[in-house]
Coordinates of C-alpha atoms in Angstrom, one line a residue:
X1 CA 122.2 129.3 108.1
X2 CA 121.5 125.9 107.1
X3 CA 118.4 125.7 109.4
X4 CA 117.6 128.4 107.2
X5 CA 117.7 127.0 104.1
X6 CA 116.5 123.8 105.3
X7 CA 113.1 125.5 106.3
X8 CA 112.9 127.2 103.2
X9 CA 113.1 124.2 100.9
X10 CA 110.5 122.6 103.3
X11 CA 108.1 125.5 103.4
X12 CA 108.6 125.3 99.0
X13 CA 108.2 121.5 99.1
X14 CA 104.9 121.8 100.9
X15 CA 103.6 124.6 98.7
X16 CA 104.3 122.9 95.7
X17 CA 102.3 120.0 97.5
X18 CA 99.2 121.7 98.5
X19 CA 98.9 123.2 94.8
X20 CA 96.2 120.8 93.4
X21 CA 93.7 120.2 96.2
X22 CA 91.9 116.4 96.8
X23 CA 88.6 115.9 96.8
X24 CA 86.4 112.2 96.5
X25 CA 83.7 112.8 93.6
X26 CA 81.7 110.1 95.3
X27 CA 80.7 112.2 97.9
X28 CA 79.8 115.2 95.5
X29 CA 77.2 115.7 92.7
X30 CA 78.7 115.9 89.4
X31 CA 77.8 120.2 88.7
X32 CA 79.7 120.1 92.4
X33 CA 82.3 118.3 91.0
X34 CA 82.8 120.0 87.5
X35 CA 82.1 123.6 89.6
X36 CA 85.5 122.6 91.9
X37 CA 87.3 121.9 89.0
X38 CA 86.3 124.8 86.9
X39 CA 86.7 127.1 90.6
X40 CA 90.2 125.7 91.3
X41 CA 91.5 125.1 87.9
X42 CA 92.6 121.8 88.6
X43 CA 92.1 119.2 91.5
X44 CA 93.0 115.7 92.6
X45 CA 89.8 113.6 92.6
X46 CA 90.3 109.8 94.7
X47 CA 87.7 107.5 94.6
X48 CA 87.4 103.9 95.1
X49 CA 87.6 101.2 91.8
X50 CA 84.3 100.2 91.1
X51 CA 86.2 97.0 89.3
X52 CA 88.6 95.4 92.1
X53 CA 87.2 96.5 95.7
X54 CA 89.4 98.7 98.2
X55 CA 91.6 99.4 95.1
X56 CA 91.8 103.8 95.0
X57 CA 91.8 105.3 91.9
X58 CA 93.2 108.9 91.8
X59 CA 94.2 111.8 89.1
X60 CA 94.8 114.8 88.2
X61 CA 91.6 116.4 86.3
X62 CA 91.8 120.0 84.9
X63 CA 89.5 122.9 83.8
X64 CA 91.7 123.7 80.5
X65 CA 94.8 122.7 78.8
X66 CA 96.2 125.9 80.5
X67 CA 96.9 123.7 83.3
X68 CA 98.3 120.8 81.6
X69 CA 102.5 120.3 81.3
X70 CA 103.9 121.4 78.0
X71 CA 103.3 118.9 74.9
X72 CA 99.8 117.8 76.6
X73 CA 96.6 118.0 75.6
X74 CA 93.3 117.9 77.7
X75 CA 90.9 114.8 77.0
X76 CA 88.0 114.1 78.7
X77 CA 87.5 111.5 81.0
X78 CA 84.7 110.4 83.4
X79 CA 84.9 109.6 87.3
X80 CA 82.1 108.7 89.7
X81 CA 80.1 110.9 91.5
X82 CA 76.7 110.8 94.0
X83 CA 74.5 111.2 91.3
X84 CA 76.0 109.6 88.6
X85 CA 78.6 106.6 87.4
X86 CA 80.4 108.8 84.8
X87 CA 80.5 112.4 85.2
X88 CA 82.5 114.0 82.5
X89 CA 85.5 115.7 83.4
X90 CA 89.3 116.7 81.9
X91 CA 92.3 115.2 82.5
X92 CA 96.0 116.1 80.5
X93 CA 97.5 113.5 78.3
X94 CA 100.0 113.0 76.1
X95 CA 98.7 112.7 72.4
X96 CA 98.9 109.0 70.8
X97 CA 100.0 110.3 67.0
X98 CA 100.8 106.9 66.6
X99 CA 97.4 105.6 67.1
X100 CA 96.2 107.7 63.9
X101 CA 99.1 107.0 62.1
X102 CA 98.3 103.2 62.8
X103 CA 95.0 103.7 61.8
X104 CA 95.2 105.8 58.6
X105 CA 98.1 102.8 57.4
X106 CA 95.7 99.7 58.6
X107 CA 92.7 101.6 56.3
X108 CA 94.9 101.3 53.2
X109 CA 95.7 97.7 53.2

């Protein structure tokens, strides 16, 4: 029984792992890239830093907020791709109300 259940929680930990699949944008052009994302609703996209070398960058980048966690927001971001240094894309964030807030008391003084 407990081999069982120990196979089940394994086969449910790898599922939940191959949910979002990876891709490198680098070695895409950016309509391939923004078609993946729009086709699998949301991806994992490594690259390498342009800034500091062998550093890898990685997210998560979405099609809609559908896919974001509860409280988040989708905002657009850009990654690299083969035939382009920003292609625009979405990724889910937390919203900064702070930032506005900051902003609309800074205007006043």
């Amino acid at each position: 029984m407990k081999t069982i259940l120990l196979a089940a929680c394994l086969t449910l930990v790898a599922a939940g792992a191959q949910a979002a699949l990876r891709y490198d944008p680098t070695r895409m052009n950016c309509g391939k890239v923004q078609a993946t994302i729009a086709r699998q609703g949301a991806v994992i996209l490594r690259y390498q830093s342009a800034r500091v070398p062998g550093l890898p960058l990685y997210n998560r980048y979405v099609q809609s907020e559908r896919f974001c966690d509860i409280g988040e927001i989708r905002a657009r971001a850009y990654v690299p791709s083969a035939d382009t240094k920003s292609c625009p894309v979405y990724v889910c964030k937390r919203p900064d109300f702070d930032r506005h807030f900051r902003r609309r008391i800074l205007k006043h003084l």
